[in-house]
Amino acid sequence: QLQLQESGPGLVKPSETLFLTCTVSGGSISSSRYFWAWIRQPPGKGLEWIGSISYTGATYYNSSLKSRVTISVDTPKNQISLQLTSVTAADTAVYYCARREVSAFWYFDLWGRGTLITVSS
Amino acid sequence: DIQMTQSPSTLSASVGDRVTITCRAGQSISGWLAWYQQKPGKAPKLLIYKASSLQSGVPSRFSGSGSGTEFTLTISSLQPDDFTTYYCQQYNSSPWTFGQGTKVEIK
């Protein structure tokens, strides 16, 4: 059974760059069956799609974050990474990685448990 | 961006009740809508996709309907495990956007 596990620093200072990883177990991230996504949820608020990456490495970003976001894959480590630059308090959120099946259009059928990132000095 | 608006924000109901949550899109999204259930401290769980298709393993008391701009999620008989928060998500056009959530609480 494929599982997703996010990891990150927990606390990031304003203006710094946030790095998160999502480790995929039970399957290969290079499978042509899946795309991968990062989605976040500020405390007490709704969900925001950040961006996605395909098995070919093609990336798709939310226009509201595009200038600050980079999503990449590390195939040998079976990981998906998120880099978010120039963070502010508004970037405080639980960050989830999620899976989209290629055949299933753009909804997300499997999610990690999320990792809380707090931006504070 | 397509704005998704859920109503009500909070719904009070009892075990066994039939409840309906509405999700309205700012423009037509055809049938490209998903519903998720999220319990506190947990990741969202996919319930419904393509407006009315039940995800594998989801109880049949959950159903979805609608097209265009108005959609509903119905729980035919509320169970104790169902008292939590529900989100809709459109995937008609990027960026994929979510509703603000509907919390189903015990009356």
mmCIF file of C-alpha atoms in Angstrom:
data_model
loop_
_atom_site.group_PDB
_atom_site.id
_atom_site.type_symbol
_atom_site.label_atom_id
_atom_site.label_comp_id
_atom_site.label_asym_id
_atom_site.label_seq_id
_atom_site.Cartn_x
_atom_site.Cartn_y
_atom_site.Cartn_z
ATOM 1 C CA GLN A 1 0.000 0.000 0.000
ATOM 2 C CA LEU A 2 1.470 3.308 -1.095
ATOM 3 C CA GLN A 3 2.041 5.823 1.702
ATOM 4 C CA LEU A 4 3.156 9.447 1.787
ATOM 5 C CA GLN A 5 5.128 11.038 4.640
ATOM 6 C CA GLU A 6 5.971 14.727 4.772
ATOM 7 C CA SER A 7 8.930 16.098 6.686
ATOM 8 C CA GLY A 8 10.230 19.583 7.339
ATOM 9 C CA PRO A 9 11.895 21.914 9.833
ATOM 10 C CA GLY A 10 8.810 22.840 11.838
ATOM 11 C CA LEU A 11 9.902 26.456 12.319
ATOM 12 C CA VAL A 12 11.189 28.855 9.677
ATOM 13 C CA LYS A 13 12.177 32.509 10.057
ATOM 14 C CA PRO A 14 10.529 35.207 7.946
ATOM 15 C CA SER A 15 12.268 35.872 4.624
ATOM 16 C CA GLU A 16 13.966 32.461 4.681
ATOM 17 C CA THR A 17 13.404 29.564 2.279
ATOM 18 C CA LEU A 18 11.268 26.610 3.315
ATOM 19 C CA PHE A 19 12.305 23.122 2.201
ATOM 20 C CA LEU A 20 9.931 20.191 2.580
ATOM 21 C CA THR A 21 10.170 16.609 1.448
ATOM 22 C CA CYS A 22 7.565 13.935 0.901
ATOM 23 C CA THR A 23 8.803 10.363 1.037
ATOM 24 C CA VAL A 24 6.783 7.829 -0.914
ATOM 25 C CA SER A 25 6.825 4.240 0.312
ATOM 26 C CA GLY A 26 5.212 1.166 -1.184
ATOM 27 C CA GLY A 27 5.568 2.383 -4.743
ATOM 28 C CA SER A 28 7.702 4.353 -7.168
ATOM 29 C CA ILE A 29 7.310 8.109 -7.680
ATOM 30 C CA SER A 30 8.439 7.629 -11.261
ATOM 31 C CA SER A 31 5.409 5.505 -12.039
ATOM 32 C CA SER A 32 3.554 6.798 -15.088
ATOM 33 C CA ARG A 33 0.314 6.300 -13.199
ATOM 34 C CA TYR A 34 0.677 9.259 -10.860
ATOM 35 C CA PHE A 35 1.191 12.973 -10.478
ATOM 36 C CA TRP A 36 2.186 14.422 -7.129
ATOM 37 C CA ALA A 37 0.993 17.576 -5.395
ATOM 38 C CA TRP A 38 1.639 19.892 -2.503
ATOM 39 C CA ILE A 39 -1.409 21.359 -0.746
ATOM 40 C CA ARG A 40 -1.445 23.490 2.369
ATOM 41 C CA GLN A 41 -3.913 24.460 5.084
ATOM 42 C CA PRO A 42 -3.374 27.476 7.342
ATOM 43 C CA PRO A 43 -4.540 26.886 10.931
ATOM 44 C CA GLY A 44 -8.315 26.907 11.096
ATOM 45 C CA LYS A 45 -8.667 27.645 7.395
ATOM 46 C CA GLY A 46 -9.342 25.891 4.109
ATOM 47 C CA LEU A 47 -7.118 24.099 1.646
ATOM 48 C CA GLU A 48 -4.885 25.676 -1.002
ATOM 49 C CA TRP A 49 -3.290 23.799 -3.894
ATOM 50 C CA ILE A 50 0.348 24.888 -4.216
ATOM 51 C CA GLY A 51 1.473 22.927 -7.237
ATOM 52 C CA SER A 52 2.059 19.534 -8.813
ATOM 53 C CA ILE A 53 4.670 17.548 -10.678
ATOM 54 C CA SER A 54 4.200 14.773 -13.190
ATOM 55 C CA TYR A 55 6.146 11.571 -13.668
ATOM 56 C CA THR A 56 7.952 13.317 -16.552
ATOM 57 C CA GLY A 57 9.011 16.175 -14.289
ATOM 58 C CA ALA A 58 6.567 18.678 -15.746
ATOM 59 C CA THR A 59 5.444 21.152 -13.105
ATOM 60 C CA TYR A 60 2.201 23.023 -12.565
ATOM 61 C CA TYR A 61 1.961 25.852 -10.039
ATOM 62 C CA ASN A 62 -0.749 27.972 -8.462
ATOM 63 C CA SER A 63 -0.303 31.385 -10.036
ATOM 64 C CA SER A 64 -0.581 33.010 -6.599
ATOM 65 C CA LEU A 65 2.619 31.288 -5.467
ATOM 66 C CA LYS A 66 4.397 30.578 -8.737
ATOM 67 C CA SER A 67 7.148 33.168 -8.269
ATOM 68 C CA ARG A 68 8.210 31.583 -4.962
ATOM 69 C CA VAL A 69 7.647 27.850 -5.474
ATOM 70 C CA THR A 70 9.728 25.031 -6.893
ATOM 71 C CA ILE A 71 8.584 21.401 -6.861
ATOM 72 C CA SER A 72 10.998 18.645 -7.827
ATOM 73 C CA VAL A 73 11.483 14.912 -7.532
ATOM 74 C CA ASP A 74 14.456 12.880 -6.303
ATOM 75 C CA THR A 75 13.881 9.546 -7.964
ATOM 76 C CA PRO A 76 16.665 7.571 -6.191
ATOM 77 C CA LYS A 77 15.301 8.687 -2.808
ATOM 78 C CA ASN A 78 11.657 8.314 -3.925
ATOM 79 C CA GLN A 79 10.938 11.820 -2.663
ATOM 80 C CA ILE A 80 9.056 14.891 -3.814
ATOM 81 C CA SER A 81 10.396 18.228 -2.652
ATOM 82 C CA LEU A 82 8.887 21.661 -2.138
ATOM 83 C CA GLN A 83 10.914 24.849 -1.970
ATOM 84 C CA LEU A 84 9.141 28.072 -0.968
ATOM 85 C CA THR A 85 11.196 31.258 -0.876
ATOM 86 C CA SER A 86 10.771 34.492 1.075
ATOM 87 C CA VAL A 87 8.316 33.045 3.563
ATOM 88 C CA THR A 88 6.082 35.211 5.738
ATOM 89 C CA ALA A 89 3.646 34.510 8.552
ATOM 90 C CA ALA A 90 0.991 33.924 5.884
ATOM 91 C CA ASP A 91 2.868 30.770 4.887
ATOM 92 C CA THR A 92 2.249 29.202 8.299
ATOM 93 C CA ALA A 93 0.238 26.085 7.547
ATOM 94 C CA VAL A 94 0.040 22.328 7.560
ATOM 95 C CA TYR A 95 1.647 21.185 4.322
ATOM 96 C CA TYR A 96 0.362 18.002 2.699
ATOM 97 C CA CYS A 97 1.652 15.992 -0.190
ATOM 98 C CA ALA A 98 -0.933 14.156 -2.200
ATOM 99 C CA ARG A 99 -1.332 11.880 -5.168
ATOM 100 C CA ARG A 100 -3.341 12.273 -8.312
ATOM 101 C CA GLU A 101 -3.880 9.313 -10.630
ATOM 102 C CA VAL A 102 -3.144 10.221 -14.236
ATOM 103 C CA SER A 103 -6.437 8.674 -15.314
ATOM 104 C CA ALA A 104 -8.388 10.567 -12.692
ATOM 105 C CA PHE A 105 -8.020 14.239 -13.615
ATOM 106 C CA TRP A 106 -7.141 16.722 -10.912
ATOM 107 C CA TYR A 107 -8.520 15.386 -7.692
ATOM 108 C CA PHE A 108 -6.386 13.774 -4.996
ATOM 109 C CA ASP A 109 -7.063 10.255 -3.817
ATOM 110 C CA LEU A 110 -4.216 9.749 -1.354
ATOM 111 C CA TRP A 111 -2.729 12.217 1.114
ATOM 112 C CA GLY A 112 0.071 12.246 3.635
ATOM 113 C CA ARG A 113 -0.585 13.140 7.255
ATOM 114 C CA GLY A 114 0.901 16.600 6.799
ATOM 115 C CA THR A 115 3.596 18.593 8.526
ATOM 116 C CA LEU A 116 3.036 21.845 10.407
ATOM 117 C CA ILE A 117 5.279 24.711 9.377
ATOM 118 C CA THR A 118 5.338 27.860 11.484
ATOM 119 C CA VAL A 119 6.927 31.032 10.182
ATOM 120 C CA SER A 120 8.136 33.127 13.084
ATOM 121 C CA SER A 121 11.240 34.925 14.248
ATOM 122 C CA ASP B 1 -9.493 31.608 -10.107
ATOM 123 C CA ILE B 2 -12.803 29.823 -9.595
ATOM 124 C CA GLN B 3 -14.272 30.602 -6.205
ATOM 125 C CA MET B 4 -15.998 27.765 -4.399
ATOM 126 C CA THR B 5 -18.574 28.641 -1.740
ATOM 127 C CA GLN B 6 -19.962 26.066 0.654
ATOM 128 C CA SER B 7 -23.111 26.389 2.721
ATOM 129 C CA PRO B 8 -23.784 26.196 5.496
ATOM 130 C CA SER B 9 -20.471 26.824 7.254
ATOM 131 C CA THR B 10 -21.728 24.813 10.217
ATOM 132 C CA LEU B 11 -24.539 22.309 10.329
ATOM 133 C CA SER B 12 -26.032 20.861 13.528
ATOM 134 C CA ALA B 13 -27.621 17.445 13.233
ATOM 135 C CA SER B 14 -28.303 14.219 15.086
ATOM 136 C CA VAL B 15 -27.300 10.634 14.485
ATOM 137 C CA GLY B 16 -29.596 9.177 11.849
ATOM 138 C CA ASP B 17 -30.400 12.517 10.210
ATOM 139 C CA ARG B 18 -30.214 13.092 6.481
ATOM 140 C CA VAL B 19 -27.982 16.074 5.794
ATOM 141 C CA THR B 20 -27.100 18.010 2.689
ATOM 142 C CA ILE B 21 -24.149 20.316 2.088
ATOM 143 C CA THR B 22 -24.119 22.679 -0.871
ATOM 144 C CA CYS B 23 -21.133 23.848 -2.900
ATOM 145 C CA ARG B 24 -21.470 26.609 -5.466
ATOM 146 C CA ALA B 25 -18.870 27.461 -8.089
ATOM 147 C CA GLY B 26 -18.212 30.987 -9.322
ATOM 148 C CA GLN B 27 -18.531 29.736 -12.899
ATOM 149 C CA SER B 28 -19.552 26.515 -14.554
ATOM 150 C CA ILE B 29 -17.271 23.605 -13.778
ATOM 151 C CA SER B 30 -19.361 20.994 -15.576
ATOM 152 C CA GLY B 31 -19.135 17.949 -13.293
ATOM 153 C CA TRP B 32 -15.521 18.345 -12.252
ATOM 154 C CA LEU B 33 -16.051 18.388 -8.518
ATOM 155 C CA ALA B 34 -14.705 16.330 -5.638
ATOM 156 C CA TRP B 35 -15.733 16.078 -2.002
ATOM 157 C CA TYR B 36 -13.395 15.350 0.905
ATOM 158 C CA GLN B 37 -13.899 14.549 4.566
ATOM 159 C CA GLN B 38 -11.347 15.821 7.061
ATOM 160 C CA LYS B 39 -11.158 14.839 10.709
ATOM 161 C CA PRO B 40 -9.239 17.018 13.188
ATOM 162 C CA GLY B 41 -5.495 16.575 12.846
ATOM 163 C CA LYS B 42 -5.861 14.218 9.899
ATOM 164 C CA ALA B 43 -5.399 14.449 6.159
ATOM 165 C CA PRO B 44 -8.453 14.923 3.932
ATOM 166 C CA LYS B 45 -10.064 11.746 2.635
ATOM 167 C CA LEU B 46 -11.583 11.593 -0.851
ATOM 168 C CA LEU B 47 -15.286 10.718 -0.760
ATOM 169 C CA ILE B 48 -16.725 11.659 -4.149
ATOM 170 C CA TYR B 49 -15.254 12.558 -7.535
ATOM 171 C CA LYS B 50 -16.792 13.713 -10.801
ATOM 172 C CA ALA B 51 -19.640 15.149 -8.722
ATOM 173 C CA SER B 52 -21.374 11.837 -8.057
ATOM 174 C CA SER B 53 -18.900 8.956 -8.258
ATOM 175 C CA LEU B 54 -18.260 7.254 -4.929
ATOM 176 C CA GLN B 55 -14.617 6.575 -4.148
ATOM 177 C CA SER B 56 -13.805 2.945 -3.472
ATOM 178 C CA GLY B 57 -14.311 2.008 0.164
ATOM 179 C CA VAL B 58 -16.543 4.987 1.013
ATOM 180 C CA PRO B 59 -19.868 4.036 2.631
ATOM 181 C CA SER B 60 -22.915 4.216 0.393
ATOM 182 C CA ARG B 61 -24.665 6.648 2.746
ATOM 183 C CA PHE B 62 -22.541 9.332 1.067
ATOM 184 C CA SER B 63 -23.751 10.607 -2.290
ATOM 185 C CA GLY B 64 -23.095 13.577 -4.515
ATOM 186 C CA SER B 65 -25.036 15.342 -7.219
ATOM 187 C CA GLY B 66 -25.051 18.447 -9.349
ATOM 188 C CA SER B 67 -23.471 19.987 -12.399
ATOM 189 C CA GLY B 68 -22.560 23.403 -13.699
ATOM 190 C CA THR B 69 -22.356 25.669 -10.685
ATOM 191 C CA GLU B 70 -24.361 23.932 -7.949
ATOM 192 C CA PHE B 71 -23.481 20.696 -6.222
ATOM 193 C CA THR B 72 -24.578 18.803 -3.128
ATOM 194 C CA LEU B 73 -23.112 16.216 -0.810
ATOM 195 C CA THR B 74 -25.750 14.180 1.009
ATOM 196 C CA ILE B 75 -25.274 11.866 3.954
ATOM 197 C CA SER B 76 -28.391 9.713 4.089
ATOM 198 C CA SER B 77 -28.145 8.679 7.746
ATOM 199 C CA LEU B 78 -25.538 10.393 9.860
ATOM 200 C CA GLN B 79 -23.276 8.110 11.835
ATOM 201 C CA PRO B 80 -21.130 9.153 14.831
ATOM 202 C CA ASP B 81 -18.008 8.961 12.672
ATOM 203 C CA ASP B 82 -19.451 11.531 10.233
ATOM 204 C CA PHE B 83 -19.367 14.509 12.594
ATOM 205 C CA THR B 84 -16.458 16.385 11.101
ATOM 206 C CA THR B 85 -15.593 18.830 8.305
ATOM 207 C CA TYR B 86 -16.246 18.477 4.583
ATOM 208 C CA TYR B 87 -14.647 20.307 1.641
ATOM 209 C CA CYS B 88 -15.479 20.539 -2.037
ATOM 210 C CA GLN B 89 -12.842 21.031 -4.722
ATOM 211 C CA GLN B 90 -13.203 22.017 -8.358
ATOM 212 C CA TYR B 91 -10.873 20.603 -10.965
ATOM 213 C CA ASN B 92 -12.326 22.187 -14.063
ATOM 214 C CA SER B 93 -9.566 24.760 -14.400
ATOM 215 C CA SER B 94 -6.281 25.548 -12.713
ATOM 216 C CA PRO B 95 -5.638 26.617 -10.034
ATOM 217 C CA TRP B 96 -7.673 23.843 -8.435
ATOM 218 C CA THR B 97 -9.617 25.466 -5.635
ATOM 219 C CA PHE B 98 -11.425 24.307 -2.530
ATOM 220 C CA GLY B 99 -14.451 25.497 -0.645
ATOM 221 C CA GLN B 100 -13.989 26.932 2.816
ATOM 222 C CA GLY B 101 -15.445 23.880 4.508
ATOM 223 C CA THR B 102 -18.632 22.784 6.257
ATOM 224 C CA LYS B 103 -18.456 21.498 9.796
ATOM 225 C CA VAL B 104 -21.098 18.944 10.749
ATOM 226 C CA GLU B 105 -21.595 19.023 14.494
ATOM 227 C CA ILE B 106 -23.748 17.157 16.957
ATOM 228 C CA LYS B 107 -27.016 18.901 17.787
#
